[in-house]
Rosetta silent file (secondary structure, phi, psi, omega in degrees, C-alpha in Angstrom):
SEQUENCE: MTRPTRAEMLELAADRDRCAGRSERNARSGEAAATDPANSPAVQKMAATAAHFARNHAREYREEAAALRDGRLPGED
SCORE:     score description
SCORE:     0.000 S_00000001
   1 L     0.000  123.712 -169.646   63.533  -96.862  -41.631 S_00000001
   2 L   -78.027  143.075  173.601   66.837  -95.491  -42.545 S_00000001
   3 L   -78.094  129.450 -162.372   68.787  -93.412  -40.394 S_00000001
   4 L   -55.885  155.405  177.450   68.872  -89.938  -41.438 S_00000001
   5 L   -64.625  177.204  174.292   72.414  -88.367  -42.720 S_00000001
   6 H   -60.853  -45.372 -178.989   74.425  -86.314  -41.220 S_00000001
   7 H   -71.403  -57.130  170.500   73.259  -83.162  -43.120 S_00000001
   8 H   -57.773  -23.251  175.672   69.624  -84.081  -42.338 S_00000001
   9 H   -77.650  -33.667 -173.636   70.126  -84.513  -38.820 S_00000001
  10 H   -63.819  -47.841 -168.572   72.078  -80.940  -38.654 S_00000001
  11 H   -58.913  -50.996  174.216   68.732  -79.510  -40.728 S_00000001
  12 H   -47.891  -58.247 -174.872   66.450  -81.017  -37.945 S_00000001
  13 H   -46.475  -48.654  173.710   68.651  -79.470  -35.177 S_00000001
  14 H   -85.793    4.429  142.692   68.077  -76.183  -36.615 S_00000001
  15 H   -80.997  -40.756  149.675   64.594  -76.825  -36.919 S_00000001
  16 H   -40.909  -40.974 -169.580   64.632  -77.911  -33.171 S_00000001
  17 H   -86.983  -20.755 -174.721   66.309  -74.562  -32.508 S_00000001
  18 H   -68.807  -53.335  176.116   63.803  -72.817  -34.507 S_00000001
  19 H   -70.557  -20.832  179.416   60.974  -74.382  -32.446 S_00000001
  20 H   -76.746  -30.970  174.998   62.830  -73.899  -29.182 S_00000001
  21 H   -63.469  -42.118 -174.780   62.858  -70.035  -29.986 S_00000001
  22 H   -65.358  -49.802 -175.897   59.008  -70.124  -30.794 S_00000001
  23 H   -84.541   -6.316  173.523   58.086  -71.734  -27.444 S_00000001
  24 H   -80.004  -34.099  176.138   60.556  -69.304  -25.489 S_00000001
  25 H   -65.931  -40.792  176.993   58.540  -66.392  -27.328 S_00000001
  26 H   -73.181  -32.868  178.398   55.203  -67.886  -26.250 S_00000001
  27 H   -71.079  -22.863  167.049   56.405  -68.509  -22.819 S_00000001
  28 H   -79.559  -18.441  165.534   57.111  -64.726  -22.212 S_00000001
  29 H   -58.728  -44.392  160.139   54.008  -64.076  -23.977 S_00000001
  30 H   -28.015  -75.747 -176.508   52.397  -66.336  -21.063 S_00000001
  31 H   -43.181  -40.504 -170.377   54.389  -64.644  -18.486 S_00000001
  32 H   -71.571  -38.574 -169.632   53.286  -61.071  -19.580 S_00000001
  33 H   -76.174  -43.176 -178.499   49.512  -62.205  -19.700 S_00000001
  34 H   -48.546  -44.292 -167.449   49.940  -64.116  -15.972 S_00000001
  35 H  -101.176   -3.321  177.898   50.925  -60.631  -14.627 S_00000001
  36 L   -64.022  117.488 -178.471   48.681  -58.281  -16.384 S_00000001
  37 L   -72.722   -3.819 -177.519   46.221  -56.919  -13.918 S_00000001
  38 L   -83.257   -4.072 -176.794   43.794  -56.332  -16.962 S_00000001
  39 L  -112.749  149.329 -175.993   43.290  -60.083  -17.126 S_00000001
  40 L   -60.168  165.274  161.208   41.025  -62.024  -14.791 S_00000001
  41 H   -64.872  -35.656 -179.837   42.753  -64.535  -12.146 S_00000001
  42 H   -49.420  -55.678 -179.155   41.446  -67.256  -14.330 S_00000001
  43 H   -60.539  -31.587  161.637   42.992  -65.822  -17.128 S_00000001
  44 H   -61.753  -52.963  169.453   46.061  -65.147  -15.369 S_00000001
  45 H   -56.357  -38.490 -175.712   46.191  -68.529  -14.357 S_00000001
  46 H   -64.382  -46.585 -167.366   45.837  -70.438  -17.640 S_00000001
  47 H   -53.229  -26.376  179.406   48.512  -67.953  -18.808 S_00000001
  48 H   -88.407  -25.344  172.402   50.914  -68.951  -16.243 S_00000001
  49 H   -67.624  -73.843 -177.740   50.163  -72.738  -16.832 S_00000001
  50 H   -39.027  -47.132  179.361   50.724  -72.075  -20.658 S_00000001
  51 H   -78.945  -21.405  176.975   54.115  -70.386  -20.322 S_00000001
  52 H   -51.892  -79.361 -172.407   55.292  -73.262  -17.764 S_00000001
  53 H   -45.116  -25.088  178.521   54.719  -75.838  -20.669 S_00000001
  54 H   -76.425  -38.787  176.529   55.870  -73.694  -23.164 S_00000001
  55 H   -63.494  -34.721  178.215   59.445  -73.049  -21.214 S_00000001
  56 H   -64.727  -48.690 -174.565   59.221  -77.053  -21.024 S_00000001
  57 H   -76.676  -10.188  170.944   58.829  -77.678  -24.566 S_00000001
  58 H   -65.069  -72.874 -165.252   61.769  -74.991  -25.300 S_00000001
  59 H   -55.226  -46.019  167.822   64.262  -77.109  -23.103 S_00000001
  60 H   -39.238  -59.659  173.086   62.848  -80.190  -24.812 S_00000001
  61 H   -67.641  -33.577  176.439   63.648  -78.769  -28.316 S_00000001
  62 H   -54.592  -43.078 -178.287   66.927  -77.536  -27.314 S_00000001
  63 H   -55.564  -46.530 -178.348   67.716  -81.300  -25.862 S_00000001
  64 H   -44.611  -54.666 -161.887   66.649  -82.436  -29.384 S_00000001
  65 H   -61.940  -55.541  179.053   68.725  -80.021  -31.186 S_00000001
  66 H   -47.540  -65.856 -166.551   71.948  -81.076  -29.178 S_00000001
  67 H   -53.491  -23.074  179.738   71.517  -84.511  -29.442 S_00000001
  68 H   -71.030  -28.454 -179.881   71.042  -84.282  -33.310 S_00000001
  69 H   -88.295   -0.185 -177.070   74.086  -82.363  -33.573 S_00000001
  70 L   -92.677   -6.710 -165.499   75.681  -84.990  -31.572 S_00000001
  71 L    64.721   19.279  173.756   74.821  -87.270  -34.156 S_00000001
  72 L   -87.622  149.094  149.785   72.267  -89.125  -31.801 S_00000001
  73 L   -72.447  142.165  173.891   68.604  -89.501  -32.481 S_00000001
  74 L   -70.126  140.451 -150.945   66.526  -88.007  -29.770 S_00000001
  75 L    34.603   49.573  170.314   65.518  -90.578  -27.089 S_00000001
  76 L  -103.872   -2.256  174.033   67.719  -93.037  -28.586 S_00000001
  77 L   -87.930    0.000    0.000   69.961  -93.325  -25.767 S_00000001
């Protein structure tokens, strides 16, 4: 497999930034559902768990984007 060009890496970084934004929106939605008294306790717990994982995914996407912008492939270090 050939190494991506600098332009391709920047394009991938922009994609990871978009993914991080989507994950952040999902986390906020989960947090809202987790505190909504209209939801059952089970749904609130599942929503809180989903929000936690969405936040982690957003962080990972941002880390990957930073690596790509620095000219490194994620996980390469």
